[in-house]
Amino acid sequence: MNRKKKLNKVLNQKLKKANAKNQPSNKPRYISKAERAVAAGREAEAGTV
């Protein structure tokens, strides 16, 4: 019983990870501080022109 339980646990963990990778992420893409500064500079430049 114990061996079956361990095998099932490992297989279920692998399945769970595989399914999680297939799901789309709801998190927004990370934008670095430097990229944010560049974007803000462009917006300020476009706003004044």
Short mmCIF file of C-alpha atoms in Angstrom, two decimals:
data_model
loop_
_atom_site.label_atom_id
_atom_site.label_comp_id
_atom_site.label_asym_id
_atom_site.label_seq_id
_atom_site.Cartn_x
_atom_site.Cartn_y
_atom_site.Cartn_z
CA MET A 1 0.00 0.00 0.00
CA ASN A 2 2.75 2.43 0.93
CA ARG A 3 4.62 1.94 -2.35
CA LYS A 4 1.45 2.54 -4.38
CA LYS A 5 0.69 5.65 -2.38
CA LYS A 6 4.18 7.07 -2.98
CA LEU A 7 4.02 6.36 -6.72
CA ASN A 8 0.59 7.94 -7.02
CA LYS A 9 1.75 10.97 -5.07
CA VAL A 10 4.75 11.49 -7.38
CA LEU A 11 2.68 11.01 -10.53
CA ASN A 12 -0.03 13.36 -9.30
CA GLN A 13 2.56 16.02 -8.50
CA LYS A 14 3.98 15.75 -12.03
CA LEU A 15 0.48 15.99 -13.50
CA LYS A 16 -0.30 19.04 -11.39
CA LYS A 17 2.90 20.80 -12.51
CA ALA A 18 2.23 19.97 -16.17
CA ASN A 19 -1.33 21.30 -15.93
CA ALA A 20 -0.13 24.46 -14.21
CA LYS A 21 2.32 25.16 -17.04
CA ASN A 22 -0.49 24.86 -19.60
CA GLN A 23 -2.68 27.43 -17.84
CA PRO A 24 -2.31 31.05 -18.94
CA SER A 25 -0.82 33.38 -16.38
CA ASN A 26 -2.92 36.23 -15.01
CA LYS A 27 0.10 38.17 -13.85
CA PRO A 28 1.14 41.18 -15.95
CA ARG A 29 4.53 40.99 -17.64
CA TYR A 30 7.35 42.38 -15.47
CA ILE A 31 8.67 45.77 -16.62
CA SER A 32 12.01 46.81 -15.19
CA LYS A 33 12.54 50.15 -13.51
CA ALA A 34 14.71 51.37 -16.40
CA GLU A 35 12.08 50.44 -18.98
CA ARG A 36 9.40 52.23 -16.93
CA ALA A 37 11.57 55.36 -16.82
CA VAL A 38 12.05 55.27 -20.60
CA ALA A 39 8.31 54.81 -21.16
CA ALA A 40 7.50 57.67 -18.79
CA GLY A 41 10.00 59.88 -20.62
CA ARG A 42 8.36 59.10 -23.95
CA GLU A 43 4.91 59.85 -22.55
CA ALA A 44 6.08 63.16 -21.07
CA GLU A 45 7.75 64.06 -24.36
CA ALA A 46 4.64 63.18 -26.36
CA GLY A 47 2.45 65.14 -23.94
CA THR A 48 4.44 68.38 -24.25
CA VAL A 49 4.75 68.29 -28.05
#
